[in-house]
Each structure stands twice: as C-alpha cells, then as structure tokens.
C-alpha cells in the first residue's frame, strides 16, 4: 500500500480546496435534521453542485460515469470536504455508496446508463429493501415473494427499517423467486431487483426513532409489478449480488464519517477545556484513547480503500473489521460527549445528544456487531463455523 501523495494529487487537493471555499458560501442554510423532504432537497442540491464541478462519484470507475480517482484522491476528497464543513452524502447514501456501486459492478450496460447518471447528478435517490420482520441478521430467510408473469415479476410481502424510504425514488429490493425446499437452500432462490418507489402497490409507513426522526420506515408490497429488465444479475443469483452490495456498505460506505468523528473529538476537547472538565484525568485519558482508535480506523480506511481499488473495486471482508470497530468507537465518542456536557446531557435538543442517541443504532444497522464478529472469526481468522 503506497498512500504517499504525488505532486498531481496535491494539485488535486489545492483545486478542491479552492472550489470548496467558493462553493460552500453559496449553499442555503441546512434544514432541520428531522425535516426529511427538506433534507432530501438540500442533500441532492449539494450532490448536483459536486456533479457540475466534476467531483461526483469520485471513486466510481470512469466507465460508470465516475472520475476513476486514485484511492489517495478519494481520501483527500473526504478529508478536505469534512475539514471545510461541507455537507455529507445524507439522503444520497444508498445510491452513491452501495446501490450505485453494485449496479456499476453487476448491472448491464443499459442498467448502468439508466440508473447511474441520475444518482451522480442527485436527481434520484435510492433506499435499501433487504430486512424483513423475521429476516435481519439471517437475511437469507426473507419471505417477500416474486412470481414471474410474462416480462414482469409480481412482488408481495413486507420490508422493515428501510432508511430514506419516505423520500426515495428507487429501492434495491431482495425477493424470493424460488421457495425454499430440500433442493433449494435458503441462500439460493433470492433475486436482486430495482423497484420504483411510486409503483402501484408500494405503501410506506414511517417509523420514529429514539432520536425523534422518521429516517426509516416499514414497506408493504402488494402485487407490485417490476419489469424483468430491472433485475440485476441472474434470477436466483441475488445472494451473490447481495454480498457485493454488503461489501460496499460495510467496507467503504462509512469512511467519510471517520473524518467527521475526528472533527467531533477535537470539538469535545475544546469544549472540555472551556468548561473545566479537562482537569479530570480519567476523562482526558478516555479522549486520548478514542483519538488513538480513530487514528487507527483512518489507517484501516486507507488500507481498505487501497485494497478495494487493487481487487477491481469491490471491498473484501476487511470491511467487517472496520464496521465493527467504527460503530463501537462512535458510541464511545458520544458517551464521552455526555460527560463533557455534564447536566446539559439531559437537553435532548443539543446536537451531541442527538448524535449520542443515533450512535446507538450503529452497532445494529448494516449488520450487527455479533454478525461482524462471526464474519471476522470465520472468514478472516479461519475459526470453525458456529452452528
Ligand atoms: C438505523 C438503522 C437503519 C437501518 N436501515 C436499513 C435499511 O435501509 N435497509 C434494510 O434493509 N435494513 C436496514 N436496517 C436493518 C438492519 O440491517 C437490521 O436491523 C440488522 O441486520 C439486524 O437484524 P434484526 O433487527 O432482524 O435483528 P436480529 O437478526 O433479530 O438479531 C437480534 C440479535 O441477535 C443477534 N444474532 C442474530 N443472529 C446471530 C448469530 N448467528 N450469531 C450471533 N448473534 C446473532 C444479533 O446480533 C442481535 O444482537 C437498519 C437498522 C437500523 C438500526
């Protein structure tokens, strides 16, 4: 792994900094975090600005409409946008960070041409319809059925915890196209489809989180007709395509947030100095330890991004190590924030408290910590498979 910046990469950094300095003051004020339609409008407008300036899909391959940037350029982009306080991907998360990359890796030429440019331009956003009431960690036991009817699939069932469902245009949807039987184990018989969220038969019912947000929803699918041409990969080969999606989700989707957490840590240290909590040596030690953890996570990020690039763009199981450590480090960061805040930790409108509440979900979303530990044990350490 060689991540030393070349002269060319430093030119890239300089141009990006210059562009950010001009572009950011033109952004409208950020909407209320609980206003989802407002956030969609804000996040997609930012995506459009990136697109117009040539920074959209920086790490996507050039033949998928991206810039085909080097891993170092990608990391420079994350560092500099965060340093400048630029908006994060937000509502564009699924499309840009895992549905889009899956279509780029597995889709046909027509599918790439149809779906990828609107994601890069911020015209369309995607959500992920994988989990069901009885199929989260054990995703392969999903029951949503798709029955072939000519050149359509007719889909019925329900999904849960679908982030951004309320404001999404498309959904990466997993369905069962072959019932489980003695000859069809549950991992077979699954198919990856792209579903329009405005298709007749799709009902979205928002769910409220602990932090008060309706960032995810239940979805009910009643005989939804999806064209066969909107299937990515072969029929019944959806498990393999799903592994590609999950490797992007766990491997590279959260990397930008590490930079955000490092900035938040700096803010915590500053606040502790101002309110006198800095004199508490136990607190100082905790801040130092979390700082070291995030520094290590940034190194791991560099390694993962570099490895993904080397192996054709799809991240490997190293993403599970990152996901596991990152989600715990983030929770610890905001536990310390509560200590720094003291009595203000009870004011739930404070942004750090909102972050603390939402950090609790990080060890569940995108695969629980227990499941990441199983993956690390079995696929990286080669330990025997659990029953
Ligand atoms: C904020 C948030 C956003 C989400 N967004 C989406 C989304 O957009 N789209 C989507 O499809 N899903 C989404 N999810 C769902 C998420 O992927 C699931 O919640 C997660 O996979 C866990 O599944 P489950 O909730 O069914 O828990 P279960 O699978 O029922 O697990 C319950 C507990 O048992 C443990 N467990 C289960 N099996 C094993 C095992 N074999 N070994 C050891 N321990 C085990 C789990 O780790 C967990 O602690 C989101 C979840 C959250 C919290």
Coordinates of C-alpha atoms and ligand atoms in Angstrom, one line a residue:
X1 CA 0.0 0.0 0.0
X2 CA 1.5 3.3 -1.1
X3 CA -0.6 6.2 0.0
X4 CA 2.0 9.0 -0.2
X5 CA 0.5 11.9 -2.2
X6 CA 2.1 12.5 -5.6
X7 CA 2.5 16.1 -6.9
X8 CA -0.5 15.5 -9.1
X9 CA -2.6 14.5 -6.0
X10 CA -1.5 17.6 -4.2
X11 CA -2.6 19.7 -7.2
X12 CA -6.0 17.9 -6.9
X13 CA -6.1 18.9 -3.2
X14 CA -5.4 22.5 -4.0
X15 CA -8.1 22.8 -6.7
X16 CA -10.6 21.1 -4.4
X17 CA -9.9 23.5 -1.5
X18 CA -10.2 26.4 -3.8
X19 CA -13.5 25.1 -5.2
X20 CA -14.9 24.4 -1.7
X21 CA -14.0 27.9 -0.5
X22 CA -16.1 29.4 -3.3
X23 CA -19.0 26.8 -3.4
X24 CA -19.8 26.4 0.3
X25 CA -20.9 30.1 1.0
X26 CA -23.5 29.7 -1.8
X27 CA -25.3 26.8 0.0
X28 CA -28.6 27.6 1.6
X29 CA -28.9 27.1 5.4
X30 CA -29.1 23.4 6.3
X31 CA -32.7 22.2 7.0
X32 CA -34.0 20.9 10.4
X33 CA -32.5 17.4 10.8
X34 CA -36.0 16.0 11.3
X35 CA -37.4 17.5 8.1
X36 CA -36.8 14.7 5.6
X37 CA -38.2 16.3 2.4
X38 CA -36.1 19.4 3.3
X39 CA -33.0 17.2 3.8
X40 CA -33.6 15.4 0.5
X41 CA -33.7 18.7 -1.3
X42 CA -30.6 20.0 0.5
X43 CA -28.5 16.8 0.0
X44 CA -29.4 16.4 -3.7
X45 CA -28.7 20.1 -4.4
X46 CA -25.2 19.6 -2.9
X47 CA -24.8 16.4 -5.0
X48 CA -25.7 18.5 -8.1
X49 CA -23.0 21.1 -7.2
X50 CA -20.4 18.3 -6.9
X51 CA -21.5 16.9 -10.2
X52 CA -21.3 20.2 -12.0
X53 CA -17.8 20.7 -10.6
X54 CA -16.6 17.2 -11.6
X55 CA -16.4 15.8 -8.1
X56 CA -19.5 13.4 -8.2
X57 CA -18.7 9.7 -7.8
X58 CA -15.0 10.4 -7.5
X59 CA -14.2 6.8 -6.6
X60 CA -16.6 5.3 -9.1
X61 CA -15.0 3.8 -12.2
X62 CA -14.8 6.2 -15.2
X63 CA -16.9 3.8 -17.4
X64 CA -19.7 4.1 -14.8
X65 CA -19.7 7.9 -15.0
X66 CA -17.3 8.5 -12.1
X67 CA -13.9 10.1 -12.1
X68 CA -11.9 6.9 -11.6
X69 CA -9.8 8.8 -8.9
X70 CA -6.9 7.1 -7.1
X71 CA -7.6 5.9 -3.6
X72 CA -5.5 8.8 -2.3
X73 CA -7.6 11.3 -4.2
X74 CA -10.7 9.7 -2.7
X75 CA -9.3 10.1 0.8
X76 CA -8.1 13.7 0.1
X77 CA -11.7 14.4 -1.0
X78 CA -13.1 13.0 2.2
X79 CA -10.6 14.9 4.4
X80 CA -11.0 18.2 2.6
X81 CA -14.8 18.2 2.4
X82 CA -15.0 17.4 6.1
X83 CA -12.4 19.9 7.0
X84 CA -14.3 22.6 5.2
X85 CA -17.5 21.6 6.9
X86 CA -19.2 20.5 3.6
X87 CA -22.5 18.5 3.8
X88 CA -22.2 14.8 4.0
X89 CA -23.9 12.4 1.4
X90 CA -27.1 12.2 3.6
X91 CA -30.1 11.1 1.5
X92 CA -27.8 10.1 -1.3
X93 CA -26.1 7.5 0.9
X94 CA -27.6 4.2 -0.6
X95 CA -27.4 5.3 -4.2
X96 CA -23.9 6.7 -4.1
X97 CA -22.3 4.3 -1.6
X98 CA -23.8 0.9 -2.3
X99 CA -26.7 0.5 -4.7
X100 CA -24.9 2.6 -7.4
X101 CA -21.6 0.7 -7.0
X102 CA -23.5 -2.6 -7.1
X103 CA -25.1 -1.6 -10.4
X104 CA -21.7 -0.4 -11.7
X105 CA -20.2 -3.8 -10.8
X106 CA -23.0 -6.1 -11.7
X107 CA -25.5 -4.3 -14.0
X108 CA -25.9 -4.5 -17.8
X109 CA -24.8 -1.6 -20.0
X110 CA -28.5 -0.4 -20.2
X111 CA -28.9 -0.5 -16.5
X112 CA -25.8 1.5 -15.9
X113 CA -26.9 4.1 -18.4
X114 CA -30.4 4.3 -16.9
X115 CA -29.6 4.4 -13.2
X116 CA -26.1 5.7 -12.6
X117 CA -26.2 9.2 -14.1
X118 CA -29.3 10.3 -12.1
X119 CA -27.6 9.1 -8.9
X120 CA -24.4 11.1 -9.7
X121 CA -26.4 14.2 -10.6
X122 CA -28.5 13.9 -7.4
X123 CA -31.8 13.6 -9.5
X124 CA -32.8 10.3 -8.0
X125 CA -32.2 8.7 -4.6
X126 CA -32.3 5.0 -3.6
X127 CA -33.2 3.1 -0.5
X128 CA -32.4 -0.5 0.6
X129 CA -35.2 -3.1 1.0
X130 CA -33.3 -6.0 2.4
X131 CA -34.5 -6.5 6.0
X132 CA -37.9 -8.1 6.9
X133 CA -39.6 -8.6 10.2
X134 CA -38.1 -12.1 10.5
X135 CA -35.0 -11.6 8.3
X136 CA -32.4 -9.2 9.6
X137 CA -29.2 -10.9 10.6
X138 CA -30.5 -14.1 8.9
X139 CA -31.2 -12.2 5.7
X140 CA -31.4 -15.3 3.6
X141 CA -34.7 -16.3 5.4
X142 CA -36.5 -13.4 3.7
X143 CA -40.0 -14.2 2.5
X144 CA -41.1 -11.4 0.1
X145 CA -42.2 -13.4 -3.0
X146 CA -41.8 -12.5 -6.6
X147 CA -43.7 -14.6 -9.1
X148 CA -42.9 -14.3 -12.8
X149 CA -45.8 -13.1 -15.0
X150 CA -44.5 -12.7 -18.6
X151 CA -41.9 -9.9 -18.7
X152 CA -42.7 -8.8 -15.1
X153 CA -42.2 -10.0 -11.5
X154 CA -45.3 -9.6 -9.3
X155 CA -44.0 -8.9 -5.8
X156 CA -45.8 -9.2 -2.5
X157 CA -44.5 -9.1 1.1
X158 CA -43.1 -6.5 3.6
X159 CA -39.8 -4.9 4.5
X160 CA -38.7 -3.1 7.6
X161 CA -36.1 -0.5 8.7
X162 CA -35.9 0.9 5.2
X163 CA -33.8 4.1 5.6
X164 CA -34.9 7.1 3.4
X165 CA -38.0 5.1 2.1
X166 CA -40.2 8.2 2.5
X167 CA -38.2 10.3 0.1
X168 CA -36.6 7.6 -2.2
X169 CA -37.3 7.1 -5.9
X170 CA -35.8 3.6 -6.2
X171 CA -35.3 0.6 -3.9
X172 CA -32.6 -2.1 -4.1
X173 CA -35.0 -5.0 -3.3
X174 CA -34.3 -8.6 -2.3
X175 CA -37.1 -11.1 -3.2
X176 CA -37.6 -14.8 -3.1
X177 CA -38.1 -16.2 -6.6
X178 CA -37.8 -19.9 -5.7
X179 CA -39.4 -21.2 -2.5
X180 CA -37.1 -22.9 0.0
X181 CA -37.2 -26.7 -0.3
X182 CA -34.9 -29.7 0.1
X183 CA -33.3 -29.0 -3.3
X184 CA -33.3 -25.2 -2.8
X185 CA -31.4 -24.0 0.3
X186 CA -32.4 -20.6 1.6
X187 CA -29.4 -18.7 0.1
X188 CA -30.4 -19.8 -3.4
X189 CA -33.7 -18.6 -4.8
X190 CA -33.1 -15.0 -4.0
X191 CA -33.1 -12.2 -6.6
X192 CA -31.9 -8.6 -6.6
X193 CA -34.4 -6.2 -8.2
X194 CA -34.6 -2.4 -8.6
X195 CA -38.1 -1.2 -7.6
X196 CA -39.6 2.2 -8.4
X197 CA -41.0 3.6 -5.1
X198 CA -44.0 5.1 -6.9
X199 CA -45.1 1.8 -8.4
X200 CA -48.7 0.9 -7.6
X201 CA -48.9 -1.5 -4.6
X202 CA -46.0 0.1 -2.6
X203 CA -47.1 1.5 0.8
X204 CA -44.5 3.3 3.1
X205 CA -45.3 3.7 6.8
X206 CA -42.6 5.8 8.6
X207 CA -41.2 4.6 11.9
X208 CA -40.0 7.0 14.6
X209 CA -36.5 6.5 16.1
X210 CA -35.3 7.2 19.6
X211 CA -33.9 10.5 18.4
X212 CA -37.4 11.5 17.1
X213 CA -36.5 11.1 13.4
X214 CA -38.5 9.2 10.8
X215 CA -35.3 8.2 9.0
X216 CA -36.7 4.7 8.3
X217 CA -40.0 3.0 7.5
X218 CA -41.9 -0.1 7.1
X219 CA -42.8 -1.0 3.4
X220 CA -45.8 -3.1 2.4
X221 CA -45.7 -4.6 -1.2
X222 CA -49.0 -5.7 -2.6
X223 CA -48.7 -7.3 -6.1
X224 CA -46.1 -4.7 -7.2
X225 CA -45.2 -5.3 -10.9
X226 CA -41.4 -4.9 -11.6
X227 CA -40.1 -5.3 -15.1
X228 CA -37.7 -8.3 -15.6
X229 CA -35.3 -5.8 -17.2
X230 CA -34.9 -4.2 -13.7
X231 CA -33.3 -7.4 -12.3
X232 CA -29.6 -7.0 -11.5
X233 CA -27.7 -10.3 -12.0
X234 CA -29.5 -13.6 -12.9
X235 CA -32.7 -14.9 -11.4
X236 CA -31.9 -16.8 -8.1
X237 CA -28.4 -15.4 -8.1
X238 CA -29.3 -12.5 -5.8
X239 CA -27.3 -13.7 -2.8
X240 CA -24.1 -13.3 -4.7
X241 CA -25.1 -9.8 -5.8
X242 CA -26.1 -9.0 -2.2
X243 CA -22.6 -9.9 -1.0
X244 CA -21.3 -7.3 -3.4
X245 CA -23.7 -4.7 -2.0
X246 CA -22.9 -5.5 1.6
X247 CA -19.2 -5.4 1.0
X248 CA -19.6 -1.8 -0.3
X249 CA -21.9 -1.0 2.6
X250 CA -19.6 -2.2 5.3
X251 CA -16.3 -1.7 3.5
X252 CA -16.4 1.8 2.1
X253 CA -19.8 3.5 2.8
X254 CA -18.9 4.8 6.3
X255 CA -15.4 6.0 5.7
X256 CA -16.3 9.7 5.4
X257 CA -17.8 9.5 8.8
X258 CA -14.5 8.7 10.4
X259 CA -13.2 12.1 9.4
X260 CA -16.4 13.6 10.9
X261 CA -15.9 11.8 14.2
X262 CA -12.3 13.0 14.4
X263 CA -13.5 16.6 14.0
X264 CA -16.2 16.0 16.7
X265 CA -13.4 14.7 19.0
X266 CA -11.5 17.9 18.6
X267 CA -14.7 19.9 19.4
X268 CA -15.2 17.8 22.6
X269 CA -11.6 18.5 23.7
X270 CA -12.1 22.3 23.1
X271 CA -15.4 22.3 25.0
X272 CA -13.9 20.3 27.9
X273 CA -11.1 23.0 28.2
X274 CA -13.6 25.8 28.2
X275 CA -16.0 24.3 30.8
X276 CA -13.3 23.0 33.2
X277 CA -13.9 19.2 32.6
X278 CA -10.4 19.0 31.1
X279 CA -8.9 18.8 34.6
X280 CA -10.5 15.3 35.0
X281 CA -7.6 13.0 34.1
X282 CA -9.9 10.0 33.6
X283 CA -11.9 12.0 31.0
X284 CA -8.7 13.2 29.3
X285 CA -7.4 9.6 29.1
X286 CA -10.7 8.4 27.5
X287 CA -10.5 11.2 24.9
X288 CA -6.9 10.2 24.1
X289 CA -7.8 6.6 23.8
X290 CA -10.7 7.4 21.4
X291 CA -8.4 9.7 19.5
X292 CA -5.9 6.8 19.0
X293 CA -8.8 4.5 18.0
X294 CA -10.0 6.9 15.3
X295 CA -6.4 7.4 14.1
X296 CA -6.1 3.6 13.7
X297 CA -9.5 3.5 12.0
X298 CA -8.3 6.1 9.5
X299 CA -5.3 3.9 8.7
X300 CA -7.6 0.9 8.2
X301 CA -9.8 3.0 6.0
X302 CA -6.7 3.8 3.8
X303 CA -5.9 0.1 3.7
X304 CA -9.5 -0.9 2.8
X305 CA -9.9 1.7 0.1
X306 CA -6.5 0.8 -1.4
X307 CA -7.3 -2.9 -1.3
X308 CA -10.7 -2.4 -2.9
X309 CA -9.0 -0.5 -5.7
X310 CA -6.4 -3.2 -6.2
X311 CA -9.0 -6.0 -6.3
X312 CA -11.2 -4.5 -9.0
X313 CA -13.2 -2.1 -6.9
X314 CA -15.1 -4.4 -4.6
X315 CA -14.1 -4.2 -0.9
X316 CA -13.4 -7.5 0.9
X317 CA -14.1 -8.8 4.4
X318 CA -11.8 -6.2 5.9
X319 CA -14.9 -4.0 5.8
X320 CA -16.3 -6.1 8.7
X321 CA -13.3 -5.2 10.9
X322 CA -13.9 -1.6 10.1
X323 CA -17.6 -1.7 10.7
X324 CA -17.2 -3.5 14.0
X325 CA -14.6 -1.1 15.5
X326 CA -16.0 2.1 13.9
X327 CA -19.6 1.6 15.3
X328 CA -18.2 0.9 18.8
X329 CA -15.8 3.9 18.7
X330 CA -18.6 6.2 17.6
X331 CA -20.7 5.1 20.6
X332 CA -17.9 5.7 23.0
X333 CA -17.2 9.1 21.5
X334 CA -20.7 10.3 22.2
X335 CA -20.7 8.7 25.7
X336 CA -17.7 10.9 26.4
X337 CA -19.7 13.8 24.9
X338 CA -22.3 13.3 27.6
X339 CA -19.6 13.5 30.3
X340 CA -18.2 16.7 28.8
X341 CA -21.7 18.2 28.7
X342 CA -22.5 17.4 32.3
X343 CA -26.1 18.4 33.2
X344 CA -26.6 19.6 29.6
X345 CA -26.5 15.9 28.6
X346 CA -30.2 15.9 29.6
X347 CA -31.0 18.5 26.9
X348 CA -32.1 16.2 24.0
X349 CA -32.1 19.1 21.5
X350 CA -28.3 19.5 21.8
X351 CA -26.8 18.1 18.6
X352 CA -24.3 16.0 20.6
X353 CA -27.2 14.3 22.4
X354 CA -29.0 13.7 19.1
X355 CA -25.7 12.1 17.8
X356 CA -25.5 10.1 21.0
X357 CA -29.0 8.7 20.6
X358 CA -28.4 7.9 16.9
X359 CA -25.0 6.3 17.6
X360 CA -26.8 3.5 19.5
X361 CA -28.1 2.2 16.1
X362 CA -24.7 1.9 14.6
X363 CA -24.0 -1.5 16.2
X364 CA -27.2 -2.8 14.5
X365 CA -27.5 -1.0 11.2
X366 CA -25.7 -2.6 8.2
X367 CA -25.3 -5.8 10.2
X368 CA -25.0 -6.2 13.9
X369 CA -21.6 -6.4 15.8
X370 CA -22.3 -10.1 16.6
X371 CA -22.6 -10.8 12.9
X372 CA -19.5 -8.9 12.1
X373 CA -17.6 -10.8 14.8
X374 CA -18.8 -14.1 13.2
X375 CA -17.6 -12.9 9.8
X376 CA -14.2 -11.9 11.1
X377 CA -13.9 -15.2 13.1
X378 CA -14.9 -17.4 10.2
X379 CA -13.6 -15.7 7.0
X380 CA -10.5 -13.8 8.3
X381 CA -9.3 -15.8 11.3
X382 CA -10.5 -19.2 9.8
X383 CA -12.1 -20.3 13.0
X384 CA -14.7 -23.1 12.8
X385 CA -18.2 -22.1 11.7
X386 CA -20.8 -21.8 14.5
X387 CA -23.9 -24.0 14.3
Ligands
LIG1 C1 -30.7 2.8 11.9 C2 -30.9 1.6 11.1 C3 -31.1 1.7 9.7 C4 -31.3 0.5 9.0 N1 -31.5 0.7 7.7 C5 -31.9 -0.4 6.9 C6 -32.1 -0.2 5.5 O1 -32.1 0.9 5.0 N2 -32.5 -1.3 4.8 C7 -32.6 -2.5 5.4 O2 -32.9 -3.5 4.6 N3 -32.3 -2.7 6.7 C8 -32.0 -1.7 7.5 N4 -31.7 -1.8 8.8 C9 -31.9 -3.2 9.4 C10 -30.6 -3.8 9.9 O3 -29.8 -4.3 8.8 C11 -31.1 -5.0 10.8 O4 -31.7 -4.4 12.0 C12 -29.9 -5.8 11.3 O5 -29.4 -6.6 10.2 C13 -30.3 -6.8 12.4 O6 -31.4 -7.6 12.1 P1 -32.6 -7.7 13.1 O7 -33.0 -6.3 13.5 O8 -33.6 -8.5 12.4 O9 -32.1 -8.4 14.4 P2 -31.9 -10.0 14.7 O10 -31.3 -10.6 13.5 O11 -33.2 -10.5 15.1 O12 -30.8 -10.0 15.8 C14 -31.2 -9.8 17.2 C15 -29.9 -10.1 18.0 O13 -29.4 -11.4 17.8 C16 -28.1 -11.4 17.4 N5 -27.8 -12.5 16.4 C17 -28.7 -12.9 15.4 N6 -28.1 -14.0 14.7 C18 -26.9 -14.2 15.3 C19 -25.8 -15.2 15.1 N7 -25.9 -16.0 14.1 N8 -24.8 -15.1 15.9 C20 -24.7 -14.2 16.9 N9 -25.6 -13.3 17.2 C21 -26.7 -13.3 16.4 C22 -27.9 -10.1 16.6 O14 -26.6 -9.7 16.5 C23 -28.7 -9.2 17.5 O15 -28.0 -8.7 18.6 C24 -31.4 -0.7 9.6 C25 -31.3 -0.8 11.0 C26 -31.1 0.3 11.8 C27 -30.9 0.2 13.2

